[in-house]
PDB file of C-alpha atoms in Angstrom:
ATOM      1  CA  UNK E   1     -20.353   7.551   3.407  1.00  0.00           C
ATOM      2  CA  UNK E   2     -16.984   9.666   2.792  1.00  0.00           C
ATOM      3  CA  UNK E   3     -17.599  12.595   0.512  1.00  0.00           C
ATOM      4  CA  UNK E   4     -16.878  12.069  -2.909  1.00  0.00           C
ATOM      5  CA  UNK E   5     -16.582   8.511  -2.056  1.00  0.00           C
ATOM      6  CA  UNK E   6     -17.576   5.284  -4.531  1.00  0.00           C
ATOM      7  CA  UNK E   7     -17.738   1.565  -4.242  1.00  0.00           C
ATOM      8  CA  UNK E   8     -14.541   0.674  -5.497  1.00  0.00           C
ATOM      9  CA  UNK E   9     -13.407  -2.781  -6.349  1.00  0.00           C
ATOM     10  CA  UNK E  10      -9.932  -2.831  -4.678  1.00  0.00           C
ATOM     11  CA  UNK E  11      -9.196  -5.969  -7.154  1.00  0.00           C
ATOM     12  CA  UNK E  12     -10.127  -3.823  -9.834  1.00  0.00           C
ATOM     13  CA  UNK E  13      -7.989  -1.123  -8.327  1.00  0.00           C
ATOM     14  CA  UNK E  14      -5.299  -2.554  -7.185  1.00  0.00           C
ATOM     15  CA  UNK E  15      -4.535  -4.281 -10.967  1.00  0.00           C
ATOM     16  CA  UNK E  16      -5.174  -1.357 -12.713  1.00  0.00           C
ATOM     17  CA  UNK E  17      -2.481   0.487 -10.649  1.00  0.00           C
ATOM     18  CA  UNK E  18       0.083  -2.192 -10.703  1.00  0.00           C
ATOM     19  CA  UNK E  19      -1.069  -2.551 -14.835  1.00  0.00           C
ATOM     20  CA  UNK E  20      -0.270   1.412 -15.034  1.00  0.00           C
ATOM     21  CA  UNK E  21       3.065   1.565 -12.550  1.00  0.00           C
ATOM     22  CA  UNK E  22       4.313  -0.944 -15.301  1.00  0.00           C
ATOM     23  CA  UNK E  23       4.459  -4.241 -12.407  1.00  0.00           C
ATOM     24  CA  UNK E  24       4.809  -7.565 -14.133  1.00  0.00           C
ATOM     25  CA  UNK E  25       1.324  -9.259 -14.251  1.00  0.00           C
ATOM     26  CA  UNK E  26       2.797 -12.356 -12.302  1.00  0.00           C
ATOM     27  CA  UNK E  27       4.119 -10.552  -9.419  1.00  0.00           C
ATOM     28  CA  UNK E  28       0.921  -9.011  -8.054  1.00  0.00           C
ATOM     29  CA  UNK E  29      -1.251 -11.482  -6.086  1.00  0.00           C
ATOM     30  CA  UNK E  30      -4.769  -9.859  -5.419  1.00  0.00           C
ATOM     31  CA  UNK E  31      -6.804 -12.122  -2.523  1.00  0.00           C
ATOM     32  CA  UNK E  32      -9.637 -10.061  -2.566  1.00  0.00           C
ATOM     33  CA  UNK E  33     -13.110  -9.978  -3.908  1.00  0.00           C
ATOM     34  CA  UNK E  34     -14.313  -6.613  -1.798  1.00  0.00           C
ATOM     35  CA  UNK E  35     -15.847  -3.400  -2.682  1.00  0.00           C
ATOM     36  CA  UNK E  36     -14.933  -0.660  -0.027  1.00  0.00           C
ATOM     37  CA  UNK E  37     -16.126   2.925   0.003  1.00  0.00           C
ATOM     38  CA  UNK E  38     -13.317   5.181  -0.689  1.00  0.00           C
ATOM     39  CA  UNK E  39     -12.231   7.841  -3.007  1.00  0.00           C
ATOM     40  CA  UNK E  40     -11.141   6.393  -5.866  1.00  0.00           C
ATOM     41  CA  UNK E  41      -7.988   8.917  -6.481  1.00  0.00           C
ATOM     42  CA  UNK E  42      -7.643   8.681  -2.364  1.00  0.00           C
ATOM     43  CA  UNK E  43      -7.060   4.795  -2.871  1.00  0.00           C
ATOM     44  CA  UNK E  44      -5.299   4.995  -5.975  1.00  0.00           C
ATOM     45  CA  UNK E  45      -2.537   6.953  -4.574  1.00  0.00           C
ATOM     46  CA  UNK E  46      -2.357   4.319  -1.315  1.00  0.00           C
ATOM     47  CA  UNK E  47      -1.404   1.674  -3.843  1.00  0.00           C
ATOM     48  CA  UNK E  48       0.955   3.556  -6.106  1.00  0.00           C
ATOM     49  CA  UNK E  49       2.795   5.041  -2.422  1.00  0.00           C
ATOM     50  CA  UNK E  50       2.994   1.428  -1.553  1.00  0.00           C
ATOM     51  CA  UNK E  51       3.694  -0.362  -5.115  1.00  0.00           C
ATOM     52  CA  UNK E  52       6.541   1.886  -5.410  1.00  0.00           C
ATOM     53  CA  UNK E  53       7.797   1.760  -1.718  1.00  0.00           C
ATOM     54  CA  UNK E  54       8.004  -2.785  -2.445  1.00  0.00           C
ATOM     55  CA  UNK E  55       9.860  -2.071  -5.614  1.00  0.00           C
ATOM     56  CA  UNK E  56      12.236   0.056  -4.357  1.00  0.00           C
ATOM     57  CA  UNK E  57      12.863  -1.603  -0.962  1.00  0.00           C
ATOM     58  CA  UNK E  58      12.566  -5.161  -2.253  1.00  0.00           C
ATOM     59  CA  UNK E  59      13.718  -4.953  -5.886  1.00  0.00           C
ATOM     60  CA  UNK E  60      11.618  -5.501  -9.081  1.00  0.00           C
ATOM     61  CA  UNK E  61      11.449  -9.527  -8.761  1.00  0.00           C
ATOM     62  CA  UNK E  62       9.065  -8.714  -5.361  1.00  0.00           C
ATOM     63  CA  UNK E  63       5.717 -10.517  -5.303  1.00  0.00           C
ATOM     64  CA  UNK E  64       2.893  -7.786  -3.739  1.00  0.00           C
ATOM     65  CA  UNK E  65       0.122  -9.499  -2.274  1.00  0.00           C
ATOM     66  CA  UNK E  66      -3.139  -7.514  -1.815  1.00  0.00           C
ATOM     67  CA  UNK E  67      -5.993  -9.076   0.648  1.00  0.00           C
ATOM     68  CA  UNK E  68      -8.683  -8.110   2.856  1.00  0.00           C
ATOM     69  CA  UNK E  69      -8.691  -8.247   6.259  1.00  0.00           C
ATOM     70  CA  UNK E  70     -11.407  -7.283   9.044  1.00  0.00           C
ATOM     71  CA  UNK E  71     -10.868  -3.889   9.089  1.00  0.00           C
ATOM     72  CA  UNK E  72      -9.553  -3.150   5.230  1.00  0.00           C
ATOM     73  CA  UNK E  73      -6.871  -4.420   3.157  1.00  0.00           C
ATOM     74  CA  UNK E  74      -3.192  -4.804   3.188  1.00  0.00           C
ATOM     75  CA  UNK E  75      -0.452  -4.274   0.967  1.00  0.00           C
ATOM     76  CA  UNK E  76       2.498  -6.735   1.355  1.00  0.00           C
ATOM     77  CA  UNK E  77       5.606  -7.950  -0.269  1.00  0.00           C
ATOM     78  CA  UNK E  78       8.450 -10.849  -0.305  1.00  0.00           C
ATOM     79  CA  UNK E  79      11.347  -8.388   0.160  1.00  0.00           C
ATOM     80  CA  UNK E  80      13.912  -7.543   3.357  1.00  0.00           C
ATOM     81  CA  UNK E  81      11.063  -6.369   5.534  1.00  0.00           C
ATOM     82  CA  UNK E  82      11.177  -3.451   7.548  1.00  0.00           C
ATOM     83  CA  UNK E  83      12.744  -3.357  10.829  1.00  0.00           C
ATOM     84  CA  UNK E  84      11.180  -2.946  13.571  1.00  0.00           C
ATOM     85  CA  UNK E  85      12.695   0.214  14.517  1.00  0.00           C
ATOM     86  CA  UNK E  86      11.648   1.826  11.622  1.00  0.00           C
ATOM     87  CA  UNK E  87       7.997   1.080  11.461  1.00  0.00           C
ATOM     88  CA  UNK E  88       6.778   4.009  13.394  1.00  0.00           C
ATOM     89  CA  UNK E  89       9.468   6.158  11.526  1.00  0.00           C
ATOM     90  CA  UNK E  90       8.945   5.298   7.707  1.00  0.00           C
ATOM     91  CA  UNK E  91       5.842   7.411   7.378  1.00  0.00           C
ATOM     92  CA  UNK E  92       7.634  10.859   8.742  1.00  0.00           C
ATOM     93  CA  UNK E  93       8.075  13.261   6.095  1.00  0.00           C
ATOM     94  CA  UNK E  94      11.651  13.072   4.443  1.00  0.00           C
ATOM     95  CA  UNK E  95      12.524   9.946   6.078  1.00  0.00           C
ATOM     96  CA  UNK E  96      13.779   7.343   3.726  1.00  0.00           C
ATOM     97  CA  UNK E  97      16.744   5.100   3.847  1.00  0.00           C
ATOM     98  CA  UNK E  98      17.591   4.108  -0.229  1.00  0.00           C
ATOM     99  CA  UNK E  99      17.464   6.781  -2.333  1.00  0.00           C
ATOM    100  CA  UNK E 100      17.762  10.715  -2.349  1.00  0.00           C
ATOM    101  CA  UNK E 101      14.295  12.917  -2.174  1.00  0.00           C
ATOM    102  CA  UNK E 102      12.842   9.016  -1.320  1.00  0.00           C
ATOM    103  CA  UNK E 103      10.713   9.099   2.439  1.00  0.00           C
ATOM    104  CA  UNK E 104       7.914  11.433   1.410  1.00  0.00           C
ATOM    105  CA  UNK E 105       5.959   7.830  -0.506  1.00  0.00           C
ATOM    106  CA  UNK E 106       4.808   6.716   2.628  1.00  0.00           C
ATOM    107  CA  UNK E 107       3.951   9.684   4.224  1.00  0.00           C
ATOM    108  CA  UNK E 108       1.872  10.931   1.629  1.00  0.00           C
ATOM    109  CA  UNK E 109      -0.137   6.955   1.468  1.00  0.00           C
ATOM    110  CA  UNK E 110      -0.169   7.561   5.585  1.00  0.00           C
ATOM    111  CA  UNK E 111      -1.352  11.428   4.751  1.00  0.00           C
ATOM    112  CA  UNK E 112      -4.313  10.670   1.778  1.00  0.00           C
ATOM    113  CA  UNK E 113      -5.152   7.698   4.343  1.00  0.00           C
ATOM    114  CA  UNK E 114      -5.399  10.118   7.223  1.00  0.00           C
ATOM    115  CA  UNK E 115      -7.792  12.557   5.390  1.00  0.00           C
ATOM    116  CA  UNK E 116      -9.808   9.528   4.418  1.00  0.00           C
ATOM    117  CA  UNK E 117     -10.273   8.755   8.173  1.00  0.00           C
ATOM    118  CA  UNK E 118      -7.681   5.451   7.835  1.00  0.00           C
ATOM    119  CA  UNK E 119      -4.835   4.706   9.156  1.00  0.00           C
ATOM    120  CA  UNK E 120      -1.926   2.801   7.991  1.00  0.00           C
ATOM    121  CA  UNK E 121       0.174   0.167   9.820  1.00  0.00           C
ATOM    122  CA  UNK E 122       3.156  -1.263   9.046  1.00  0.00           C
ATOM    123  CA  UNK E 123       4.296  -4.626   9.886  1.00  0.00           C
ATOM    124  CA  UNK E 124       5.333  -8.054   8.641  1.00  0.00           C
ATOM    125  CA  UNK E 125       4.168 -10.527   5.882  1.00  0.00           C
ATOM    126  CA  UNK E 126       3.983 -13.691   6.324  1.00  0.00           C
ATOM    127  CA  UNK E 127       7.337 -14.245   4.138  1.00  0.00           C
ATOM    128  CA  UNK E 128       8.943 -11.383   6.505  1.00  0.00           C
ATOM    129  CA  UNK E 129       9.066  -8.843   3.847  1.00  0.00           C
ATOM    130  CA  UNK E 130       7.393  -5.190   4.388  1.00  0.00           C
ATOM    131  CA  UNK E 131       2.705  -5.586   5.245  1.00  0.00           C
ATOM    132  CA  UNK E 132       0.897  -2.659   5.755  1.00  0.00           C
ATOM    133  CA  UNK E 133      -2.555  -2.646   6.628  1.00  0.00           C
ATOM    134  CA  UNK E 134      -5.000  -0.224   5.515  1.00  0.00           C
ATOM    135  CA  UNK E 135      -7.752   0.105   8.020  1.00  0.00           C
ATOM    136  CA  UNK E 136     -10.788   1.840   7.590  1.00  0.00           C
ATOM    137  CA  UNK E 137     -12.047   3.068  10.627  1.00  0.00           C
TER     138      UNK E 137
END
């Protein structure tokens, strides 16, 4: 197991971030039931990076869905989407396309994931707005 690591509930997790980043209840839809072995903080600052990247990119009415998938979890949202140009490039330090001192969110999720031996891919939800799976190696 990962030093310092726990069994974390990502439902758990994932509500008590979105609860704390001040989300509306109703727009966070958790399809999950697992318990993965991660640092808690590393996680917790995956899902604040990428709570506060849907807000900003798709506006406070988003709906963030968080689910499991073979290999992890994912993070995604109703919004715009990212194109596909820019899914290799939104994780670079500095990059960011809204607002000023914005593009270091993602690259510190894609950074904490890194450390933890995961890597993060972006991609596209099911509604076309921004997915990015988490996936634990």
């Amino acid at each position: 197991s990962i030093h310092g690591s726990d069994a974390v509930d990502l439902s758990e997790m994932a509500e008590e971030v979105w609860r704390d980043f001040g989300g509306p209840e109703e727009r966070l839809h958790v399809e999950t039931d697992r318990t993965i072995e991660a640092s808690k903080d590393c996680l917790r600052l995956i899902f604040e990076r990428l709570f506060d990247n849907a807000v900003v990119h798709a506006g406070e009415d988003t709906t963030v869905t968080v689910g499991d998938t073979e290999t992890g979890f994912y993070v995604a949202d109703d919004g715009p989407g990212i194109s596909e140009n820019d899914r290799d490039r939104i994780f670079e330090q500095g990059y960011g396309t809204v607002r000023e001192g914005e593009g270091y969110g993602l690259f510190v999720a894609d950074s904490a994931a890194a450390a933890h031996g995961w890597e993060i891919v972006a991609g596209e939800s099911e509604s076309g707005g921004a997915r990015f799976d988490i996936r634990a190696r």
